[in-house]
Structure formats: structure tokens, C-alpha cells
PDB file of C-alpha atoms in Angstrom:
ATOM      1  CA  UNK A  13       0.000   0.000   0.000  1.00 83.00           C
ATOM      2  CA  UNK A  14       2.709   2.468   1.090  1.00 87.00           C
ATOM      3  CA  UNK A  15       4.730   1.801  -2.424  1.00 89.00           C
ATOM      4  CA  UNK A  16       1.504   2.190  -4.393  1.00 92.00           C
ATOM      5  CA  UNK A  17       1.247   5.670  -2.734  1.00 94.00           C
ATOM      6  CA  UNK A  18       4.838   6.699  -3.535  1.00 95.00           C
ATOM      7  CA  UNK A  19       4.707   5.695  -7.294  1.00 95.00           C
ATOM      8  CA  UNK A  20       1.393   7.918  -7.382  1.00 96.00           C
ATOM      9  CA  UNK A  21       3.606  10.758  -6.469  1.00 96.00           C
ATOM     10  CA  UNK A  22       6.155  10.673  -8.626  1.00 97.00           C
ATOM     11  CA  UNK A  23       6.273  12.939 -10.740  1.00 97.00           C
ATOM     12  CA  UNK A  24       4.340  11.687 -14.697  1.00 97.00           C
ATOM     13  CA  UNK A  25       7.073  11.385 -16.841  1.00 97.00           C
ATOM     14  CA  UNK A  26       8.702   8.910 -14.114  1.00 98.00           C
ATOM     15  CA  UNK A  27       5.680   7.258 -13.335  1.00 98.00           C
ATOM     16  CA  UNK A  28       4.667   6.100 -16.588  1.00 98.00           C
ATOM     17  CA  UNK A  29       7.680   4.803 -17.735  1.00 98.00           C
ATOM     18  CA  UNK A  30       8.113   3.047 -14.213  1.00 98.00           C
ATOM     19  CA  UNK A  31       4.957   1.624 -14.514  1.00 97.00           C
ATOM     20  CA  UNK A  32       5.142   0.496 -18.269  1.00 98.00           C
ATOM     21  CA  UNK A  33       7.954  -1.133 -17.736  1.00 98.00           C
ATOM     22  CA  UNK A  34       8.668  -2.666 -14.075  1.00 96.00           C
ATOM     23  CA  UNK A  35       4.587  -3.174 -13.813  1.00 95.00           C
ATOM     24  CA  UNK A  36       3.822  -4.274 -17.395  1.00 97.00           C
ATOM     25  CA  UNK A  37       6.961  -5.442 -18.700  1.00 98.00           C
ATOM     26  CA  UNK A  38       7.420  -3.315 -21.755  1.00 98.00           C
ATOM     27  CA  UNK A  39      10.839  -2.688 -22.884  1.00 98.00           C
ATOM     28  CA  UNK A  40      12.226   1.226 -23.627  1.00 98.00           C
ATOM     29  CA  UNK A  41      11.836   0.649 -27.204  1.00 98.00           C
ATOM     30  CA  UNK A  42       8.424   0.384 -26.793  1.00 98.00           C
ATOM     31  CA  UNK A  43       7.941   2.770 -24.502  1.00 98.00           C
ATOM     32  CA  UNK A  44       9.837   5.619 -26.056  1.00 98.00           C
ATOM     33  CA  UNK A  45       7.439   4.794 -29.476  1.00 98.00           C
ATOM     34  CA  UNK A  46       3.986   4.645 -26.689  1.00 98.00           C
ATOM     35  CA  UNK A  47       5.387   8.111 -24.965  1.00 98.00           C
ATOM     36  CA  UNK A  48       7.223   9.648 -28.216  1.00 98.00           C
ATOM     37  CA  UNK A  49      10.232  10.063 -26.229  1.00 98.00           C
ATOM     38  CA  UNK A  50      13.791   9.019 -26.815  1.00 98.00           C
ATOM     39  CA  UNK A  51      14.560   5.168 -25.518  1.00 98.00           C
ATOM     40  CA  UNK A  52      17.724   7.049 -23.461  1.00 98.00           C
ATOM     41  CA  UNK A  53      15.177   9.682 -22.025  1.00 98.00           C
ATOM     42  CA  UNK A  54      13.149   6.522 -21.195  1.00 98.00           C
ATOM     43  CA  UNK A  55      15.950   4.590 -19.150  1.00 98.00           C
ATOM     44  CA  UNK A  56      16.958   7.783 -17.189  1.00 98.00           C
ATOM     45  CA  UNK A  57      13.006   8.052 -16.488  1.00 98.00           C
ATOM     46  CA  UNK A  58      13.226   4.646 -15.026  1.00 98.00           C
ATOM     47  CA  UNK A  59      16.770   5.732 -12.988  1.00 98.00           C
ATOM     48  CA  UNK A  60      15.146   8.670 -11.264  1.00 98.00           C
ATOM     49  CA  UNK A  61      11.752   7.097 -10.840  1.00 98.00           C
ATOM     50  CA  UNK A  62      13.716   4.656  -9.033  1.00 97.00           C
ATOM     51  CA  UNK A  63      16.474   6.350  -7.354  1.00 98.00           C
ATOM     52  CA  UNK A  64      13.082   9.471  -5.708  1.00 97.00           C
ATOM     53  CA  UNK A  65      11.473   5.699  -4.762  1.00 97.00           C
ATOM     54  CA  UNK A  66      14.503   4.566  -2.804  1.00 96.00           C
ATOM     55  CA  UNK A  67      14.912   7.622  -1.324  1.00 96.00           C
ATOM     56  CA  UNK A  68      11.309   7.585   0.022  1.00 94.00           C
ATOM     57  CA  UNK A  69      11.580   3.877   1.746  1.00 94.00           C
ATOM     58  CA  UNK A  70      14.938   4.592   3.119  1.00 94.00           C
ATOM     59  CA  UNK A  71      13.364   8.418   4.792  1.00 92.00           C
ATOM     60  CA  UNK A  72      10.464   6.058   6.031  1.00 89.00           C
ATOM     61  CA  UNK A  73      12.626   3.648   7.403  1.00 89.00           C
ATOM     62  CA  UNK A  74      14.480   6.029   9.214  1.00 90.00           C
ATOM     63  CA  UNK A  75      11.585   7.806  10.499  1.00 86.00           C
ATOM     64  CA  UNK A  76      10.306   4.071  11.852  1.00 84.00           C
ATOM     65  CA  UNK A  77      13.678   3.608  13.123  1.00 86.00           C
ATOM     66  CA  UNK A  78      13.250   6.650  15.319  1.00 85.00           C
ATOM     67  CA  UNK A  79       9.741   6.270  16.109  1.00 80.00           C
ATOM     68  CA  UNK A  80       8.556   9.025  14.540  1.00 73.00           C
ATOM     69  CA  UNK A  81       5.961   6.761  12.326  1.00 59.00           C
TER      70      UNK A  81
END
């Protein structure tokens, strides 16, 4: 539930390629012909869709870690 929340606030560009690809398996080929973007714009999509994602468990962690959630 919490990692459905944090892909819905990623920002759109990051969130549709995430979700094309790591939650319906299409490859950056077709998604850079679905979203008329480059395939290299699509992969560094992907990157900082996933690097804002990590970011986001590893703040919540910490703020478990210190009680604060």
C-alpha cells in the first residue's frame, strides 16, 4: 500500500515509464514509441523514478527507526 502511494507521487514522466515497464513489462523501445520520447530519455526516467522511490523507503525507514511513524 505504502509503495503504491509513492509511485502515485512521482512525478508523470517517471511514473509512466516506471509503470510500463517494471509493472507491465514493456521494454524502452516500446515505450519511447507509446510516450514519443527518446529510448535514453526513457531509461533515465526509469533511474530517477527509481532512485526518488529509494529515497522515500529509506526516509520512512528512518523515520520508523526513530519512532517518529
Amino acid at each position: 500500500e505504502y509503495l503504491l502511494k509513492i509511485i502515485k507521487e512521482l512525478p508523470e514522466r517517471y511514473r509512466m515509464v516506471f509503470n510500463f515497464y517494471v509493472l507491465d513489462g514493456y521494454s524502452h523501445r516500446e515505450i519511447s514509441t507509446i510516450l514519443w520520447i527518446a529510448e535514453g530519455t526513457s531509461k533515465s526516467n526509469l533511474s530517477r523514478a527509481s532512485l526518488i522511490l529509494k529515497d522515500k523507503i529509506e526516509q520512512s525507514q528512518q523515520k520508523k527507526k526513530a519512532g517518529l511513524l
